[in-house]
Amino acid sequence: MTKYNSPAALLIDQFSRTITYLRLSLTDRCNLRCIYCMPRDDEDRDGQVKTGKFLNHSELLSYEELLHVVRLAVSQGMNKLRLTGGEPLVRRGILDFIQQLFLLEGLTEVRLTTNGVLLEEYAQRLFNAGIRQLNVSLDTLVPEKFTKITGKDRFSSVWDGLLEAKRLGFKIKVNVVAMKGVNDDEFINFARMAVEQPFQVRFIEFMPVGDKSTWQKDQFISSEEIKVLISEVGTLTPFRKSHGEGPARMYELQTPGGQKGSVGFISPISHHFCDQCNRLRLTSEGKLRACLLNDRETDLKILLRGGASDAELIAIIRQTIIDKPQGHALQKEFAVRERQTCSGQMSRIGG
Ligand code: SAM
Ligand code: SF4
């Protein structure tokens, strides 16, 4: 295995942000078709969703190529990795890949974001492979509504997956995309879940991302409005910002009966966190992307397959970081536009 020198300097961008966190979209494929994320080009007459347009396997970076990029990024000071997609658990060979990742010296955390459909089946093996923290996306606790939002009747699979992951001792964050008129009547139930279950519940503001997104301005509900709604469950007290919570602003929720839980708010529109952003993304087609909401990308796949040297690849990684945009214009765009700002598809970028 090639040895790399320790980084001469941390990866710091031109706005003094230290970039330590890489998100890998392992595939653009998914076993769900969430209304806000995946195009639903084809639907059967019975309403079940058929396959949309996906990348061919050869268009994805191979695991070997992914390991190569991660190894270089880690050699330069990146130390946290999130596996996402699409649905990462639908990519074959993911467990072996995770085991390989844990062999990389300097990589201190590998986490996974999943829709939970395959979690019950994978939880034990993910645990054995070394994963300890999971983000599970779940926008409703009502099975029929789950089918409407995701196009598939898989609520019970996700719920069973969550219970299995809890049993195994994973640290679990449940991500809820907040949509007015869709799931705002359930925020209180999600807040109660944060108290009753050992799950951190994080409400994410609905973002206008992707050409095919069904995003509509009148479905947007801000974190402040959500806070007011869930205050019916108990008192919210901000936690001091702790490392590792990413962009979420975290609160302790305490019920009048004294039960406690954690809830968080990810507010890219009402309270954007660009000044603290520490991430870089690698899309499922192998493009390095410095901002979820800015379409500027560098094609690493072409470079990797064209025989670029490690020094050249490292130079590209470092330059992408230096060029990382200062922020996104979602707030401004939101005020004037009805629809999306960035055209990249969420499932390819990795959320
Ligand atoms: N399939 C996995 C899942 O759903 O957790 C991982 C990929 S998904 C693209 C990553 C995250 O992005 C999910 O929590 C999802 O809810 C979120 N997401 C997707 N589209 C979104 C949008 N338009 N606004 C806010 N969050 C979104
Ligand atoms: Fe699939 Fe996740 Fe996108 Fe839903 S949000 S369609 S689960 S990739």
Coordinates of C-alpha atoms and ligand atoms in Angstrom, one line a residue:
M1 CA 0.0 0.0 0.0
T2 CA 1.3 3.5 -0.9
K3 CA 2.5 5.6 2.1
Y4 CA 1.7 9.3 2.1
N5 CA 3.4 12.0 4.1
S6 CA 1.5 13.6 6.9
P7 CA -0.2 16.8 5.7
A8 CA 2.0 19.8 5.5
A9 CA -1.0 21.9 6.5
L10 CA -4.6 21.2 7.3
L11 CA -7.1 21.6 4.6
I12 CA -8.2 25.2 5.1
D13 CA -10.2 27.1 2.5
Q14 CA -10.0 30.8 1.6
F15 CA -12.6 31.6 4.3
S16 CA -10.6 29.9 7.0
R17 CA -12.9 26.9 7.3
T18 CA -11.0 23.6 8.1
I19 CA -12.4 20.9 5.8
T20 CA -12.3 17.5 7.6
Y21 CA -15.4 15.8 6.5
L22 CA -16.1 13.9 3.2
R23 CA -19.5 12.7 2.1
L24 CA -19.5 9.8 -0.4
S25 CA -22.6 9.1 -2.5
L26 CA -22.0 5.4 -3.1
T27 CA -24.8 5.1 -5.7
D28 CA -27.7 7.1 -7.2
R29 CA -29.9 4.1 -7.0
C30 CA -32.5 3.7 -4.3
N31 CA -35.3 1.4 -3.1
L32 CA -37.5 4.4 -2.4
R33 CA -38.7 7.3 -4.5
C34 CA -39.1 10.2 -2.1
I35 CA -41.2 12.9 -3.6
Y36 CA -38.6 15.6 -2.8
C37 CA -35.6 13.7 -4.0
M38 CA -36.1 11.2 -6.9
P39 CA -37.7 11.7 -10.2
R40 CA -40.7 9.5 -10.7
D41 CA -40.6 9.1 -14.4
D42 CA -42.5 5.9 -14.6
E43 CA -45.3 4.8 -12.6
D44 CA -47.3 1.6 -13.0
R45 CA -51.1 1.9 -13.2
D46 CA -51.4 0.7 -9.6
G47 CA -49.2 3.6 -8.4
Q48 CA -46.2 1.5 -7.6
V49 CA -43.1 3.2 -8.9
K50 CA -40.8 1.7 -11.5
T51 CA -37.1 2.3 -12.0
G52 CA -36.2 5.8 -13.2
K53 CA -33.0 6.7 -14.9
F54 CA -29.9 5.6 -13.1
L55 CA -26.2 5.6 -13.7
N56 CA -24.6 2.4 -15.2
H57 CA -22.4 0.5 -12.9
S58 CA -19.3 1.6 -14.9
E59 CA -20.3 5.3 -14.4
L60 CA -20.0 4.9 -10.6
L61 CA -16.6 4.9 -9.0
S62 CA -15.5 1.4 -8.1
Y63 CA -14.8 0.6 -4.5
E64 CA -11.1 0.5 -5.4
E65 CA -11.3 4.0 -6.8
L66 CA -13.3 5.3 -3.9
L67 CA -10.8 3.9 -1.5
H68 CA -8.0 5.6 -3.5
V69 CA -9.7 9.0 -3.2
V70 CA -10.5 8.5 0.5
R71 CA -7.0 7.5 1.2
L72 CA -5.6 10.6 -0.5
A73 CA -8.1 12.8 1.3
V74 CA -7.3 11.3 4.7
S75 CA -3.6 11.7 3.9
Q76 CA -4.3 15.4 3.7
G77 CA -6.1 15.7 7.0
M78 CA -9.7 14.7 6.3
N79 CA -10.8 12.4 9.1
K80 CA -14.6 11.9 8.9
L81 CA -16.5 10.1 6.3
R82 CA -20.2 9.7 5.7
L83 CA -21.6 7.1 3.3
T84 CA -24.8 8.1 1.6
G85 CA -26.5 7.9 -1.7
G86 CA -29.0 7.1 -3.2
E87 CA -29.5 4.4 -0.7
P88 CA -26.0 3.1 0.2
L89 CA -27.2 -0.2 1.4
V90 CA -28.4 -1.2 -2.1
R91 CA -24.9 -1.1 -3.4
R92 CA -23.4 -4.6 -3.4
G93 CA -20.2 -5.1 -1.5
I94 CA -20.7 -2.2 0.9
L95 CA -19.7 -4.2 4.0
D96 CA -16.3 -5.2 2.6
F97 CA -15.8 -1.6 1.5
I98 CA -16.6 -0.4 5.1
Q99 CA -14.1 -2.9 6.5
Q100 CA -11.4 -1.5 4.1
L101 CA -12.2 2.0 5.2
F102 CA -11.7 1.2 8.9
L103 CA -8.1 0.0 8.0
L104 CA -7.2 3.6 6.9
E105 CA -5.0 5.2 9.4
G106 CA -6.2 8.7 10.2
L107 CA -9.9 8.0 9.4
T108 CA -11.5 8.4 12.8
E109 CA -15.2 8.2 11.9
V110 CA -17.3 6.4 9.3
R111 CA -21.0 7.0 9.5
L112 CA -23.9 6.0 7.4
T113 CA -27.1 7.7 6.2
T114 CA -29.9 5.3 5.2
N115 CA -33.6 5.2 4.5
G116 CA -33.7 2.2 6.8
V117 CA -35.5 -0.1 4.5
L118 CA -32.7 -2.7 4.6
L119 CA -31.5 -1.8 8.1
E120 CA -32.9 -4.8 9.9
E121 CA -31.1 -7.1 7.5
Y122 CA -27.8 -5.1 7.7
A123 CA -27.6 -3.8 11.2
Q124 CA -25.6 -6.6 12.8
R125 CA -23.1 -6.7 10.0
L126 CA -22.7 -2.9 9.9
F127 CA -22.0 -3.0 13.6
N128 CA -19.5 -5.9 13.2
A129 CA -17.8 -3.9 10.4
G130 CA -17.3 -1.0 12.8
I131 CA -20.2 1.5 12.2
R132 CA -21.6 2.9 15.4
Q133 CA -23.6 5.9 14.3
L134 CA -26.5 5.9 11.9
N135 CA -28.7 8.6 10.4
V136 CA -32.1 7.2 9.4
S137 CA -34.4 9.2 7.3
L138 CA -38.1 9.0 8.2
D139 CA -40.6 11.7 7.4
T140 CA -43.8 10.1 8.8
L141 CA -44.9 7.7 11.4
V142 CA -48.1 6.9 9.5
P143 CA -47.6 3.9 7.2
E144 CA -50.0 5.0 4.5
K145 CA -48.4 8.4 4.3
F146 CA -45.0 6.8 4.1
T147 CA -46.2 5.0 1.0
K148 CA -47.3 8.3 -0.5
I149 CA -44.1 10.1 0.3
T150 CA -41.7 7.4 -0.8
G151 CA -43.7 5.5 -3.4
K152 CA -43.2 2.2 -1.5
D153 CA -45.1 0.4 1.2
R154 CA -42.0 -0.1 3.4
F155 CA -42.8 1.7 6.7
S156 CA -42.7 -1.4 8.8
S157 CA -39.3 -2.4 7.4
V158 CA -37.9 1.0 8.4
W159 CA -39.4 0.8 11.8
D160 CA -38.1 -2.8 12.4
G161 CA -34.7 -1.6 11.2
L162 CA -34.7 1.2 13.7
L163 CA -35.7 -1.1 16.6
E164 CA -32.9 -3.6 15.6
A165 CA -30.3 -0.8 15.4
K166 CA -31.5 0.4 18.8
R167 CA -31.2 -3.1 20.2
L168 CA -27.6 -3.4 18.9
G169 CA -26.6 -0.1 20.6
F170 CA -26.1 2.2 17.6
K171 CA -26.3 5.9 18.2
I172 CA -29.3 6.9 16.0
K173 CA -30.3 10.2 14.5
V174 CA -33.7 10.3 12.8
N175 CA -33.9 12.9 10.0
V176 CA -37.3 14.3 9.2
V177 CA -37.7 16.6 6.1
A178 CA -40.3 19.1 7.3
M179 CA -43.1 19.7 4.7
K180 CA -46.1 21.9 5.4
G181 CA -49.3 20.1 4.6
V182 CA -47.5 16.8 4.4
N183 CA -46.0 16.0 7.8
D184 CA -46.4 19.1 9.9
D185 CA -49.3 17.4 11.8
E186 CA -46.7 14.8 13.0
F187 CA -43.9 17.0 14.4
I188 CA -45.4 16.6 17.9
N189 CA -45.3 12.9 17.5
F190 CA -41.7 13.0 16.3
A191 CA -40.8 15.2 19.3
R192 CA -42.4 12.7 21.6
M193 CA -40.4 10.0 19.9
A194 CA -37.2 11.9 20.8
V195 CA -38.3 11.6 24.4
E196 CA -39.6 8.1 24.4
Q197 CA -36.9 6.5 22.3
P198 CA -33.1 6.8 22.4
F199 CA -33.2 8.6 19.1
Q200 CA -32.1 12.1 18.3
V201 CA -34.7 13.7 16.1
R202 CA -33.6 16.3 13.6
F203 CA -36.0 18.4 11.5
I204 CA -34.5 19.4 8.1
E205 CA -35.9 22.4 6.2
F206 CA -37.2 21.3 2.9
M207 CA -34.7 22.5 0.2
P208 CA -35.3 23.3 -3.4
V209 CA -32.7 20.9 -4.9
G210 CA -32.8 19.2 -8.3
D211 CA -34.5 19.6 -11.6
K212 CA -37.2 17.1 -10.8
S213 CA -37.8 18.0 -7.2
T214 CA -41.5 18.6 -6.3
W215 CA -40.4 21.4 -4.0
Q216 CA -43.0 24.2 -3.6
K217 CA -42.6 27.4 -1.7
D218 CA -45.8 26.9 0.2
Q219 CA -44.6 23.6 1.5
F220 CA -41.7 25.2 3.3
I221 CA -41.9 25.5 7.0
S222 CA -39.0 27.0 9.0
S223 CA -37.2 25.6 12.0
E224 CA -38.6 28.5 14.1
E225 CA -42.2 27.5 13.2
I226 CA -41.4 23.9 14.0
K227 CA -40.0 24.9 17.4
V228 CA -43.3 26.6 18.3
L229 CA -45.3 23.6 17.2
I230 CA -43.3 21.1 19.3
S231 CA -43.1 23.3 22.4
E232 CA -46.5 21.7 23.2
V233 CA -44.5 18.6 24.2
G234 CA -42.0 20.3 26.5
T235 CA -39.4 23.0 27.0
L236 CA -36.6 23.4 24.5
T237 CA -33.2 24.4 25.9
P238 CA -30.2 24.9 23.5
F239 CA -27.3 22.5 24.0
R240 CA -23.9 24.2 23.9
K241 CA -22.5 23.6 20.4
S242 CA -20.7 20.3 20.6
H243 CA -18.3 19.0 18.0
G244 CA -19.8 16.3 15.7
E245 CA -23.3 17.6 15.5
G246 CA -22.7 19.0 12.0
P247 CA -25.0 21.7 10.9
A248 CA -27.8 20.8 13.3
R249 CA -28.7 23.2 16.2
M250 CA -29.4 20.9 19.0
Y251 CA -31.8 21.3 21.9
E252 CA -32.8 19.4 25.0
L253 CA -36.5 18.8 25.1
Q254 CA -37.9 18.3 28.6
T255 CA -41.5 17.3 29.2
P256 CA -43.5 18.6 32.1
G257 CA -43.1 15.1 33.6
G258 CA -39.3 15.5 33.5
Q259 CA -38.6 13.1 30.6
K260 CA -35.8 14.3 28.3
G261 CA -34.8 13.9 24.7
S262 CA -32.7 15.6 22.0
V263 CA -34.1 17.4 19.0
G264 CA -32.2 19.3 16.3
F265 CA -32.9 21.7 13.5
I266 CA -31.1 21.8 10.2
S267 CA -32.0 25.1 8.7
P268 CA -30.2 25.7 5.4
I269 CA -32.8 28.3 4.4
S270 CA -33.8 30.2 7.5
H271 CA -30.4 30.0 9.3
H272 CA -27.7 28.9 7.0
F273 CA -24.5 27.5 8.4
C274 CA -22.1 28.0 5.6
D275 CA -19.6 29.8 7.8
Q276 CA -19.2 26.5 9.7
C277 CA -19.4 24.1 6.8
N278 CA -16.5 21.6 7.0
R279 CA -17.5 19.3 4.1
L280 CA -16.6 18.1 0.7
R281 CA -18.7 15.8 -1.3
L282 CA -18.0 13.1 -3.8
T283 CA -21.0 12.4 -6.0
S284 CA -22.0 9.0 -7.2
E285 CA -20.5 9.7 -10.7
G286 CA -17.2 10.6 -9.1
K287 CA -17.4 14.4 -9.1
L288 CA -15.8 16.3 -6.3
R289 CA -18.3 19.0 -5.1
A290 CA -17.6 21.6 -2.5
C291 CA -21.2 22.7 -1.8
L292 CA -24.5 20.8 -1.9
L293 CA -26.1 23.9 -3.3
N294 CA -23.6 25.0 -5.9
D295 CA -23.2 23.0 -9.1
R296 CA -19.5 23.6 -9.5
E297 CA -17.8 20.1 -9.7
T298 CA -14.5 18.5 -10.7
D299 CA -14.6 15.2 -12.5
L300 CA -12.3 12.9 -10.5
K301 CA -13.4 9.8 -12.4
I302 CA -11.9 11.1 -15.6
L303 CA -8.6 11.9 -13.8
L304 CA -8.5 8.6 -12.0
R305 CA -9.2 6.6 -15.1
G306 CA -6.8 8.7 -17.2
G307 CA -3.9 7.7 -14.9
A308 CA -3.6 11.0 -12.9
S309 CA -0.8 10.7 -10.3
D310 CA -1.5 10.9 -6.6
A311 CA 0.2 14.3 -6.5
E312 CA -2.2 15.5 -9.2
L313 CA -5.2 14.2 -7.4
I314 CA -4.2 15.7 -4.1
A315 CA -3.7 19.0 -5.9
I316 CA -7.2 18.8 -7.2
I317 CA -8.6 18.0 -3.8
R318 CA -6.8 20.9 -2.3
Q319 CA -7.8 23.3 -5.0
T320 CA -11.5 22.3 -4.7
I321 CA -11.2 23.1 -1.0
I322 CA -9.6 26.5 -1.7
D323 CA -12.3 27.3 -4.2
K324 CA -15.2 26.2 -1.9
P325 CA -17.9 28.8 -2.3
Q326 CA -18.3 31.1 0.7
G327 CA -22.0 30.3 0.9
H328 CA -25.2 29.5 -1.0
A329 CA -27.8 31.9 -2.1
L330 CA -30.8 29.9 -1.0
Q331 CA -32.2 32.6 1.2
K332 CA -32.1 35.2 -1.6
E333 CA -33.3 32.7 -4.2
F334 CA -36.1 31.7 -1.9
A335 CA -37.4 35.2 -1.7
V336 CA -37.7 35.6 -5.4
R337 CA -38.1 32.1 -7.0
E338 CA -40.6 29.4 -6.8
R339 CA -38.4 26.5 -7.5
Q340 CA -35.0 24.9 -7.4
T341 CA -31.6 26.6 -7.1
C342 CA -29.2 23.8 -7.9
S343 CA -29.9 21.4 -10.6
G344 CA -27.9 18.5 -9.3
Q345 CA -30.0 15.5 -8.3
M346 CA -30.0 15.0 -4.5
S347 CA -29.5 11.2 -4.8
R348 CA -26.4 11.6 -6.9
I349 CA -24.9 14.4 -4.7
G350 CA -25.8 12.5 -1.5
G351 CA -27.8 15.0 0.4
Ligands
SAM1 N1 -31.2 7.3 1.0 C1 -30.6 7.8 2.2 C2 -31.6 8.5 3.0 O1 -32.7 8.8 2.5 O2 -31.3 8.7 4.2 C3 -29.4 8.7 1.9 C4 -29.5 9.7 0.8 S1 -30.6 11.0 1.0 C5 -30.4 12.0 -0.4 C6 -29.9 12.0 2.3 C7 -30.7 12.9 3.1 O3 -31.1 14.0 2.2 C8 -32.0 12.3 3.6 O4 -32.1 12.5 5.0 C9 -33.1 13.0 2.9 O5 -34.3 13.2 3.6 C10 -32.4 14.4 2.6 N2 -33.1 15.1 1.5 C11 -33.3 14.7 0.2 N3 -33.9 15.6 -0.5 C12 -34.1 16.7 0.3 C13 -34.6 18.0 0.2 N4 -35.1 18.4 -1.0 N5 -34.7 18.8 1.3 C14 -34.1 18.4 2.4 N6 -33.6 17.2 2.7 C15 -33.5 16.4 1.6
SF4_2 FE1 -33.9 7.4 -1.7 FE2 -32.9 8.8 0.3 FE3 -33.7 10.1 -2.0 FE4 -35.5 9.0 -0.4 S1 -34.1 10.7 0.1 S2 -35.4 8.8 -2.6 S3 -34.5 7.3 0.4 S4 -32.0 8.6 -1.8

